[in-house]
Structures are given as C-alpha cells and as structure tokens.
Short mmCIF file of C-alpha atoms in Angstrom, two decimals:
data_model
loop_
_atom_site.label_atom_id
_atom_site.label_comp_id
_atom_site.label_asym_id
_atom_site.label_seq_id
_atom_site.Cartn_x
_atom_site.Cartn_y
_atom_site.Cartn_z
CA MET A 126 -0.32 0.38 0.29
CA TYR A 127 0.62 3.28 -0.88
CA ASN A 128 2.15 6.08 1.93
CA LEU A 129 -0.48 8.22 2.52
CA GLU A 130 2.49 10.94 4.40
CA GLN A 131 3.85 11.51 0.96
CA TYR A 132 0.68 13.08 -0.41
CA LYS A 133 0.49 16.92 0.66
CA LEU A 134 -3.09 18.41 1.17
CA ASP A 135 -3.67 19.58 -2.16
CA GLU A 136 -2.96 16.28 -3.64
CA ILE A 137 -5.51 14.61 -1.61
CA ILE A 138 -8.08 17.18 -2.33
CA ASP A 139 -8.68 18.88 -5.73
CA ALA A 140 -7.57 22.72 -4.70
CA ASN A 141 -10.78 24.48 -6.46
CA SER A 142 -12.83 22.15 -4.39
CA LEU A 143 -11.47 22.37 -1.31
CA GLN A 144 -11.86 26.89 -2.34
CA ASP A 145 -15.28 26.16 -3.23
CA ILE A 146 -15.80 24.25 0.71
CA GLN A 147 -13.68 26.58 2.41
CA ASP A 148 -15.37 29.88 0.81
CA LYS A 149 -18.66 28.44 1.98
CA TYR A 150 -17.94 27.77 5.27
CA SER A 151 -16.84 31.19 5.59
CA LYS A 152 -19.89 32.33 3.69
CA LEU A 153 -22.33 30.52 6.28
CA THR A 154 -20.70 31.32 9.56
CA ASN A 155 -19.19 34.79 8.68
CA LEU A 156 -15.74 33.90 10.06
CA SER A 157 -12.20 33.81 8.26
CA THR A 158 -10.87 30.91 7.11
CA ILE A 159 -8.37 29.53 6.02
CA THR A 160 -6.54 26.26 5.29
CA VAL A 161 -2.47 25.48 5.71
CA ASP A 162 -0.34 22.56 5.09
CA ARG A 163 1.74 20.70 8.14
CA GLN A 164 3.68 23.44 7.59
CA GLY A 165 1.27 26.18 8.92
CA VAL A 166 1.90 27.37 4.54
CA PRO A 167 -1.60 28.18 3.20
CA VAL A 168 -2.72 25.50 -0.01
CA ILE A 169 -5.37 28.06 -0.86
CA LYS A 170 -6.36 31.49 -1.31
CA PRO A 171 -7.64 32.68 2.00
CA SER A 172 -11.30 33.30 2.40
CA ASN A 173 -13.27 36.87 3.76
CA PHE A 174 -9.43 37.97 5.50
CA SER A 175 -10.24 40.85 8.19
CA LYS A 176 -8.90 43.60 7.38
CA TYR A 177 -6.74 43.50 10.34
CA CYS A 178 -4.80 40.31 9.75
CA ASN A 179 -4.65 40.92 5.66
CA LEU A 180 -2.29 44.33 7.13
CA ILE A 181 -0.45 42.20 9.63
CA ARG A 182 0.60 39.91 6.66
CA SER A 183 1.57 42.74 4.29
CA SER A 184 4.17 43.15 6.75
CA LYS A 185 6.97 39.93 5.81
CA GLU A 186 8.12 39.62 9.43
CA GLY A 187 3.95 39.79 10.31
CA TYR A 188 3.62 37.15 7.36
CA ARG A 189 6.46 35.35 9.30
CA ARG A 190 4.92 34.45 12.86
CA CYS A 191 1.24 34.06 11.14
CA ILE A 192 1.94 31.28 9.52
CA THR A 193 4.41 29.93 12.43
CA CYS A 194 1.12 30.74 14.80
CA ASP A 195 -0.94 28.28 11.69
CA ALA A 196 1.33 25.44 11.97
CA MET A 197 1.48 26.16 15.62
CA GLY A 198 -2.04 26.43 16.09
CA GLY A 199 -2.68 23.37 13.58
CA LEU A 200 0.36 20.68 14.93
CA GLN A 201 -0.96 21.51 18.20
CA SER A 202 -5.07 20.16 17.44
CA SER A 203 -3.94 17.96 15.70
CA LYS A 204 -2.21 16.00 18.72
CA LEU A 205 -5.06 16.07 20.89
CA LYS A 206 -7.22 14.77 17.83
CA LYS A 207 -9.75 17.62 17.99
CA PRO A 208 -9.89 21.51 17.53
CA ILE A 209 -8.80 24.01 19.74
CA ILE A 210 -9.71 27.75 20.32
CA TYR A 211 -6.71 29.82 21.25
CA ARG A 212 -5.47 33.68 21.12
CA CYS A 213 -3.48 34.23 17.98
CA HIS A 214 0.02 36.71 18.10
CA ALA A 215 -2.50 39.65 17.16
CA GLY A 216 -3.69 39.13 20.28
CA LEU A 217 -7.08 37.29 17.90
CA THR A 218 -9.09 34.61 19.17
CA ASP A 219 -8.64 31.53 16.11
CA PHE A 220 -9.57 27.72 15.93
CA SER A 221 -7.64 25.10 14.35
CA ALA A 222 -9.83 22.23 13.36
CA PRO A 223 -7.11 19.04 12.38
CA ILE A 224 -6.99 16.93 9.15
CA ILE A 225 -6.12 13.62 9.99
CA VAL A 226 -7.10 10.22 8.54
CA ASN A 227 -5.39 7.75 9.18
CA ASN A 228 -3.46 9.19 12.25
CA ILE A 229 -1.83 11.13 9.57
CA HIS A 230 -1.77 14.54 10.09
CA LEU A 231 -2.37 17.23 6.34
CA GLY A 232 -3.09 20.11 7.50
CA SER A 233 -5.18 22.13 9.15
CA MET A 234 -8.16 24.43 8.89
CA LEU A 235 -8.22 27.82 10.16
CA CYS A 236 -10.73 30.08 12.13
CA GLY A 237 -11.59 32.61 13.37
CA GLN A 238 -10.12 36.35 13.25
CA VAL A 239 -13.16 36.90 15.76
CA SER A 240 -12.89 38.75 19.18
CA ILE A 241 -15.04 36.81 21.52
CA LYS A 242 -18.08 38.89 23.02
CA GLU A 243 -17.59 37.74 26.62
CA LYS A 244 -14.23 38.84 27.29
CA ASP A 245 -13.30 41.25 24.47
CA THR A 246 -9.50 41.99 24.48
CA ARG A 247 -8.59 43.82 21.53
CA ASN A 248 -7.57 46.68 24.09
CA SER A 249 -5.23 44.45 25.78
CA ILE A 250 -3.59 44.07 22.73
CA ASP A 251 -0.38 46.28 22.41
CA LEU A 252 -1.08 47.82 19.04
CA GLN A 253 2.50 50.07 19.67
CA LYS A 254 4.57 47.08 19.96
CA LEU A 255 2.79 45.53 16.70
CA SER A 256 3.55 48.73 14.80
CA GLU A 257 6.85 48.74 15.79
CA GLU A 258 8.01 45.24 15.08
CA LEU A 259 5.74 44.30 11.59
CA CYS A 260 6.89 48.26 10.48
CA LEU A 261 3.46 49.08 9.91
CA PRO A 262 1.09 52.66 10.67
CA VAL A 263 -0.48 52.91 13.96
CA ASP A 264 -3.33 54.39 13.02
CA LYS A 265 -3.78 51.42 10.44
CA LEU A 266 -3.83 49.55 12.90
CA GLU A 267 -6.32 50.85 15.51
CA SER A 268 -8.78 51.31 12.63
CA ALA A 269 -8.57 48.02 11.66
CA LEU A 270 -8.97 46.66 14.93
CA LYS A 271 -12.17 48.13 15.61
CA GLU A 272 -13.49 46.79 11.79
CA ILE A 273 -12.66 43.28 13.88
CA ASN A 274 -15.72 40.88 14.63
CA THR A 275 -17.41 40.55 17.87
CA VAL A 276 -19.20 36.90 18.45
CA SER A 277 -19.89 34.09 21.10
CA TYR A 278 -17.59 31.66 22.13
CA GLU A 279 -20.67 29.15 21.62
CA LYS A 280 -20.80 30.43 18.08
CA VAL A 281 -16.76 29.42 18.40
CA LYS A 282 -17.56 26.94 19.54
CA ASN A 283 -20.04 24.98 17.91
CA SER A 284 -17.91 26.11 14.17
CA ALA A 285 -15.18 24.25 14.96
CA ASP A 286 -16.85 21.06 15.89
CA PHE A 287 -18.61 21.67 13.02
CA MET A 288 -15.36 22.65 10.78
CA TYR A 289 -13.41 19.31 12.04
CA MET A 290 -16.06 16.40 11.00
CA PHE A 291 -17.05 18.58 7.46
CA ALA A 292 -12.83 19.10 7.05
CA ASN A 293 -12.09 15.24 7.84
CA LEU A 294 -14.71 13.74 5.62
CA ILE A 295 -13.62 15.79 3.31
CA ALA A 296 -10.43 14.52 3.46
CA LYS A 297 -11.75 10.60 4.51
CA MET A 298 -12.71 11.36 0.35
CA GLY A 299 -9.90 11.83 -0.74
CA VAL A 300 -7.87 9.88 0.26
CA ALA A 301 -10.50 7.27 -0.69
CA ASN A 302 -10.38 8.42 -4.14
CA ILE A 303 -6.56 7.51 -4.10
CA THR A 304 -7.01 4.33 -2.39
CA HIS A 305 -9.34 3.17 -5.36
CA SER A 306 -7.45 4.03 -8.14
CA LYS A 307 -4.19 2.61 -6.39
CA LEU A 308 -5.84 -0.25 -6.03
CA LEU A 309 -7.40 -0.26 -9.17
CA GLN A 310 -3.45 -0.02 -10.46
CA GLU A 311 -2.46 -2.98 -8.44
CA THR A 312 -5.50 -4.95 -9.88
CA LYS A 313 -5.53 -4.57 -13.70
CA GLU A 314 -1.33 -6.29 -12.80
CA LYS A 315 -2.01 -8.31 -10.19
CA MET A 316 -4.85 -10.34 -10.50
CA LYS A 317 -4.05 -12.75 -8.19
CA PHE A 318 -4.43 -10.31 -5.87
CA GLN A 319 -7.48 -9.20 -6.54
CA GLN A 320 -10.18 -10.05 -3.87
CA LEU A 321 -7.64 -8.62 -1.35
CA ALA A 322 -7.71 -5.81 -3.43
CA ARG A 323 -12.13 -5.71 -3.41
CA ASP A 324 -11.58 -6.56 0.30
CA ILE A 325 -9.83 -3.43 0.74
CA GLN A 326 -11.32 -1.41 -1.18
CA ILE A 327 -15.13 -1.89 0.26
CA LYS A 328 -12.99 -1.11 3.30
CA SER A 329 -11.70 1.70 1.68
CA ILE A 330 -14.05 3.42 0.07
CA GLN A 331 -16.63 3.35 3.06
CA SER A 332 -16.86 6.12 4.16
CA GLN A 333 -17.77 8.82 1.19
CA ILE A 334 -21.22 10.37 0.79
CA ASN A 335 -20.98 12.39 -2.91
CA PRO A 336 -19.62 15.51 -3.19
CA HIS A 337 -22.54 16.55 -5.58
CA PHE A 338 -25.17 16.41 -2.38
CA LEU A 339 -22.35 18.65 0.33
CA PHE A 340 -21.61 21.20 -1.93
CA ASN A 341 -25.02 22.17 -2.96
CA THR A 342 -26.35 21.52 0.79
CA LEU A 343 -23.42 24.56 1.45
CA ASN A 344 -24.62 26.26 -1.73
CA THR A 345 -28.17 26.21 0.85
CA MET A 346 -27.49 27.20 3.79
CA ALA A 347 -24.85 30.01 2.70
CA SER A 348 -28.62 30.90 1.30
CA MET A 349 -29.88 31.34 4.14
CA SER A 350 -28.16 33.47 6.78
CA LEU A 351 -27.12 32.66 9.87
CA LEU A 352 -27.50 36.36 11.05
CA GLU A 353 -31.32 36.58 10.53
CA ASN A 354 -31.24 33.70 13.08
CA SER A 355 -33.55 31.33 10.50
CA ASN A 356 -34.59 28.48 12.12
CA SER A 357 -34.19 26.69 8.76
CA THR A 358 -30.84 27.03 8.45
CA VAL A 359 -30.33 25.86 12.32
CA GLU A 360 -32.03 22.55 11.25
CA LEU A 361 -30.20 22.14 8.37
CA ILE A 362 -27.07 22.44 10.19
CA TYR A 363 -28.22 20.08 12.53
CA ALA A 364 -29.26 17.55 10.17
CA LEU A 365 -25.88 17.59 8.20
CA SER A 366 -23.96 18.10 11.05
CA ASP A 367 -25.37 14.08 12.62
CA ILE A 368 -25.13 12.26 8.58
CA LEU A 369 -20.98 13.40 8.85
CA ARG A 370 -21.07 12.15 12.52
CA TYR A 371 -22.94 9.53 11.91
CA SER A 372 -20.46 8.56 8.45
CA LEU A 373 -17.68 9.07 10.36
CA LYS A 374 -18.45 7.00 13.33
CA ASN A 375 -20.05 3.76 11.58
CA SER A 376 -18.70 3.75 8.49
CA ASP A 377 -17.21 -0.50 9.23
CA LYS A 378 -20.08 -1.13 11.27
CA MET A 379 -23.77 -3.08 10.97
CA VAL A 380 -26.47 -1.20 12.79
CA ASN A 381 -29.92 -1.09 12.92
CA ILE A 382 -32.41 -0.15 10.20
CA SER A 383 -33.38 2.17 12.63
CA VAL A 384 -30.11 3.73 12.85
CA GLU A 385 -29.92 3.76 8.89
CA ILE A 386 -33.76 4.72 8.54
CA ASN A 387 -33.40 8.06 10.59
CA ASN A 388 -30.05 8.73 8.66
CA ILE A 389 -31.78 8.98 5.35
CA LYS A 390 -35.08 10.91 6.69
CA LYS A 391 -32.73 14.02 7.67
CA TYR A 392 -30.99 13.94 3.76
CA LEU A 393 -34.55 14.05 2.66
CA PHE A 394 -35.08 16.96 4.93
CA ILE A 395 -32.42 18.06 3.36
CA GLN A 396 -32.76 17.41 -0.08
CA SER A 397 -37.06 18.70 0.68
CA VAL A 398 -35.56 22.15 1.71
CA ARG A 399 -32.98 22.58 -1.10
CA PHE A 400 -36.06 21.24 -3.17
CA LYS A 401 -38.64 23.16 -1.82
CA ASP A 402 -41.92 22.29 -3.27
CA LYS A 403 -40.91 19.70 -5.79
CA LEU A 404 -39.59 16.73 -3.61
CA LYS A 405 -41.68 14.70 -1.87
CA TYR A 406 -41.35 11.60 0.04
CA LYS A 407 -42.35 8.73 2.31
CA ILE A 408 -40.57 6.15 5.06
CA ASP A 409 -42.55 3.15 5.27
CA VAL A 410 -40.84 0.13 7.42
CA PRO A 411 -42.78 -1.37 9.70
CA LYS A 412 -41.32 -1.77 13.47
CA ASN A 413 -40.74 -5.21 13.98
CA LEU A 414 -37.84 -4.83 10.50
CA LEU A 415 -36.40 -1.65 12.76
CA SER A 416 -33.96 -3.74 15.15
CA CYS A 417 -32.58 -5.26 12.49
CA LYS A 418 -29.05 -5.46 11.19
CA ILE A 419 -27.76 -3.46 7.91
CA PRO A 420 -24.61 -2.35 6.47
CA ALA A 421 -23.75 1.30 7.67
CA MET A 422 -24.76 3.91 4.36
CA THR A 423 -26.40 1.02 2.04
CA LEU A 424 -29.36 2.62 1.18
CA GLN A 425 -28.05 7.03 1.13
CA PRO A 426 -26.33 6.28 -2.24
CA ILE A 427 -29.72 4.22 -3.33
CA VAL A 428 -31.67 7.71 -2.03
CA GLU A 429 -29.01 10.29 -3.32
CA ASN A 430 -29.10 8.50 -6.87
CA ALA A 431 -33.34 8.87 -7.17
CA VAL A 432 -32.51 12.96 -6.05
CA ILE A 433 -29.50 13.74 -8.88
CA HIS A 434 -30.57 11.52 -11.17
CA GLY A 435 -34.15 11.05 -10.92
CA ILE A 436 -35.76 13.93 -9.62
CA GLU A 437 -33.22 17.01 -9.86
CA PRO A 438 -33.90 16.90 -13.97
CA LYS A 439 -37.98 16.92 -13.50
CA LYS A 440 -39.44 20.44 -14.65
CA GLU A 441 -42.09 18.65 -12.23
CA SER A 442 -42.70 17.77 -8.60
CA GLY A 443 -40.79 14.36 -7.74
CA LYS A 444 -41.41 11.92 -4.77
CA ILE A 445 -39.72 9.07 -3.48
CA TYR A 446 -41.15 6.28 -1.54
CA ILE A 447 -38.78 4.15 0.36
CA ASN A 448 -40.64 1.07 1.89
CA SER A 449 -39.31 -2.96 2.99
CA LYS A 450 -41.01 -6.36 3.99
CA ILE A 451 -40.26 -9.72 4.96
CA LYS A 452 -40.05 -12.03 2.06
CA PHE A 453 -38.89 -15.45 1.88
CA GLY A 454 -38.97 -15.65 5.70
CA ASN A 455 -35.71 -14.49 5.44
CA CYS A 456 -34.41 -11.90 4.49
CA ILE A 457 -35.07 -8.91 4.04
CA VAL A 458 -36.40 -6.59 0.94
CA PHE A 459 -35.63 -2.88 0.59
CA LYS A 460 -37.50 -1.05 -2.29
CA ILE A 461 -36.83 2.55 -2.59
CA GLN A 462 -38.69 4.06 -5.74
CA ASP A 463 -39.16 7.33 -7.34
CA ASN A 464 -40.95 9.06 -10.35
CA GLY A 465 -38.26 11.04 -11.87
CA MET A 466 -36.70 10.61 -15.12
CA GLY A 467 -35.78 6.72 -15.87
CA ILE A 468 -33.28 4.92 -16.97
CA GLU A 469 -32.95 4.27 -21.13
CA ALA A 470 -32.63 0.67 -21.79
CA ASP A 471 -28.55 0.62 -23.19
CA LYS A 472 -28.14 2.10 -20.06
CA LEU A 473 -30.02 0.16 -17.51
CA LYS A 474 -27.85 -3.13 -19.27
CA SER A 475 -24.55 -1.48 -19.11
CA LEU A 476 -25.66 -0.19 -15.81
CA LYS A 477 -26.17 -3.73 -13.92
CA ASN A 478 -24.01 -5.54 -15.98
CA LYS A 479 -21.61 -2.79 -14.29
CA ILE A 480 -22.61 -3.43 -11.28
CA ASN A 481 -22.75 -7.01 -11.49
CA SER A 482 -18.97 -7.35 -12.89
CA THR A 483 -15.95 -8.17 -10.97
CA ASN A 484 -14.31 -6.04 -13.38
CA ARG A 485 -13.52 -2.37 -12.29
CA ASP A 486 -13.15 1.08 -14.09
CA ASP A 487 -12.70 5.00 -13.03
CA SER A 488 -15.80 6.33 -14.13
CA ASN A 489 -18.22 7.69 -12.26
CA ILE A 490 -21.57 6.70 -13.28
CA GLY A 491 -22.69 3.98 -11.10
CA MET A 492 -20.37 4.40 -8.45
CA GLY A 493 -22.32 4.88 -5.60
CA ILE A 494 -24.84 1.63 -6.43
CA GLN A 495 -21.33 -0.48 -7.01
CA ILE A 496 -19.77 0.39 -3.92
CA VAL A 497 -23.69 -0.92 -2.00
CA GLN A 498 -23.52 -4.35 -4.47
CA ASP A 499 -19.83 -4.78 -3.44
CA ARG A 500 -20.49 -3.98 -0.37
CA ILE A 501 -23.82 -6.49 0.62
CA LYS A 502 -21.79 -9.41 -1.53
CA TYR A 503 -19.18 -8.89 1.07
CA TYR A 504 -20.90 -8.88 4.78
CA PHE A 505 -23.88 -11.17 3.60
CA GLY A 506 -22.54 -13.31 -0.29
CA ALA A 507 -23.44 -13.41 -3.31
CA GLN A 508 -27.49 -14.65 -3.41
CA TYR A 509 -28.08 -11.22 -2.25
CA GLY A 510 -27.62 -7.34 -3.51
CA ILE A 511 -29.11 -4.43 -6.25
CA ASP A 512 -32.20 -5.34 -9.17
CA ILE A 513 -33.02 -1.97 -10.97
CA LYS A 514 -36.39 -1.81 -13.15
CA SER A 515 -36.37 1.90 -15.19
CA SER A 516 -37.84 3.08 -18.06
CA PRO A 517 -37.60 6.70 -19.45
CA ASP A 518 -39.58 8.78 -17.78
CA SER A 519 -41.25 6.43 -15.61
CA GLY A 520 -39.37 6.43 -12.93
CA THR A 521 -36.48 3.72 -11.32
CA ILE A 522 -37.40 1.20 -8.72
CA VAL A 523 -34.36 -0.22 -6.95
CA TYR A 524 -34.88 -3.43 -5.01
CA ILE A 525 -32.19 -4.33 -1.61
CA LYS A 526 -32.01 -7.82 -0.59
CA ILE A 527 -30.79 -7.96 2.04
CA PRO A 528 -30.85 -11.53 4.92
CA LEU A 529 -32.82 -10.49 8.00
CA VAL A 530 -30.44 -10.49 10.87
CA TYR A 531 -30.22 -8.98 14.94
#
C-alpha cells in the first residue's frame, strides 16, 4: 500500500473543490478561514480575511509570525486530535480544526479572526509594539482593529466542531479516491490479488458521501443567513452535522435499520429544503424490522441517485417512496422508488452489467450503486444484492435484498 505521508493536502483534495468548500463555510459562518498544510503554509487562497489580519500579513515579519502561529495551532490540535480555540500572536481569537486521516496529520483548517463577546481582549493588544515590530502604521492598525467582529464563545466552539467533522470527511473522501485508484492499478497488474484488493477497496470507500450533495447543501445553507436567526438554517446545520457524524462513526459497522432510516430522513429533509415543493417523500418501514441490522450507508447512495438523477432533472415535482418487507421468511427487501426521469434500456443494461461485474473502471457512472452492491455481497454473499427496474419518464425502482439479521 502507498504511504499517505508522501501526499500533500492539495494532492488529496482537489484545490478548486477545497476552495469552494472553504469559501462557502466562511460565508455561512461569517468567519475568516484559511486551509494550511502541516507546516502552516496556505494551500489555497484565504476566505473573508479581516482588514486587520491582511494588514498584519502585509508585513514580512507579520506574515512569518502568522505562518508560525498557524503551524503551531495546527500541530497542537493534531496532537489532541480535536479542534482547539486559541489566541493568535496578533491578539485575536482563532480556532484550528486538524485534518487527520489514518492518524496522519495532513493539515488544518483555521478560522476566526474575531474577538470573544464575553471577554473582549482588543483593548489589551499592544498596537504600538506591533507597529514597531512589524513596521506598520499604528493608526492603520487601530482603524482595522475596530472593524474586527465580536462573536459569542458558543458560536466559535460550535463552528470549530462543525469544521472539524466536515474537513475530515472531505479528506477521507480524497484519500478513498487515491486508495481506489491505487487498488485498481494493482488489480490490473496482479490479478491473483484481486480478492484482497476488493476487500481493502470496500473498506476504503465506505465512508464516502456524494460531494454533489455536500456542495449543494452548503450552497443552500449559505443562502439562508445565520445572522437572521433562521430556524431552517439551524435545522439544516444540525441535520448535516448528524449525517457527517453518522458517516464518520459508522462507516465500517452494521447498524440497526432504525439508525439507517433516521439518517435517510435527515438527508431527505435537507434535500426537501433545497428543492422546496419539488421533492416529496414517504418512508414506510415496519416497526418489527427497525431492530434488524444493515451495513451503514447502504440506503443513502441509492436515495441520492433517485434525487440527483431522477428528481433533480425533472421540471415537475417528484416523489420518493421507501418501504421494506420480509420475503421468503429470512430476507428483507427494500424498495426505493422514484417517479423521476428513468433510465433508457441500453443505459440500464450497461449499469446492471457494471454493478454485477468483478471488473472495475475509473468512471463515476453507477459508482454509488456499485459500492453498495460490493458491500452487500462482501458481508452476506453472492445471493444478496441489488436489482434495478426502470424505463424513461416512468421512474426507477431499486430493490435491495439482505438477510434477516438481528
């Protein structure tokens, strides 16, 4: 296997995607944000930086101190493996959310450049000393410092916790993509190791969530200002946080069906807010099945496909219906149905061939369904898995068959 330490953060996460995430997070929270590597050096452009911090960084010595401060904040948070809140060298409050995958510190996302409302420390900053040491006009420092935002400690803490979950999930997605590509290459070169590669591949990609969903959710939340104390925005943030937490904690576990369904409800709630009246959904799972086990993240990729490929392209409103029942006495069959665009016959045939094939290609077509199919067969055997029925303009039905396990 490859050594993760040989990769830089911007090699693991696409720089444009990372910039998009950072910009939207900064807009959502109204906090200055920057993403740095292990040494504290920025890997993309900063977002929403304050006039005060831009002035500090305009000085060669000020920039050096900021890089050192960022590196120390990132290192300390990585050692503790959790976000930390600290006071920077220029007197403002920042927080560092470490990006850690497989116990390897890849970098950090740093936010803040604020003063804490409960303890405003701006008056204790020695601007005259800063002016002399950084060769900056003291009057400009004073003017810029007055524009610094004052926020509550609770907001800083909640923002730090959310950033930590989000940044690490995105990093895991990037590492999973690298792992997937490496395994595909090794499998082609060494066919006798195919089964081992497939087992590792399944483990490496279990924690993925479709970035399409994440980016669109951030777009939705960013357009609903937190400053307006919008209840909908708060509910969206809680729902997304719960989904991220669910993915990170349960990626390689079997969970109760009730837990999986609860996660799907949060996902569909977010999408229903995004699409407003365009998306309706109903979930009908008998109570006697809720305590049965299912691999975590089995249903979400299928539901995502229904939303993205079925409902989203429609001009009219769409519906998604999820139900389950016991069949043959020892199996559970989930039925995920949408009234979306449907799939043409040749594409459906190609999709079925792909998800039932032992060969893997580099395309993203049907990847989510393919992963679910692989995991079901990995856990339960070849007699279980997915079947798809669809036709253009008539929607799609996906059946998922798993054994009855308590």
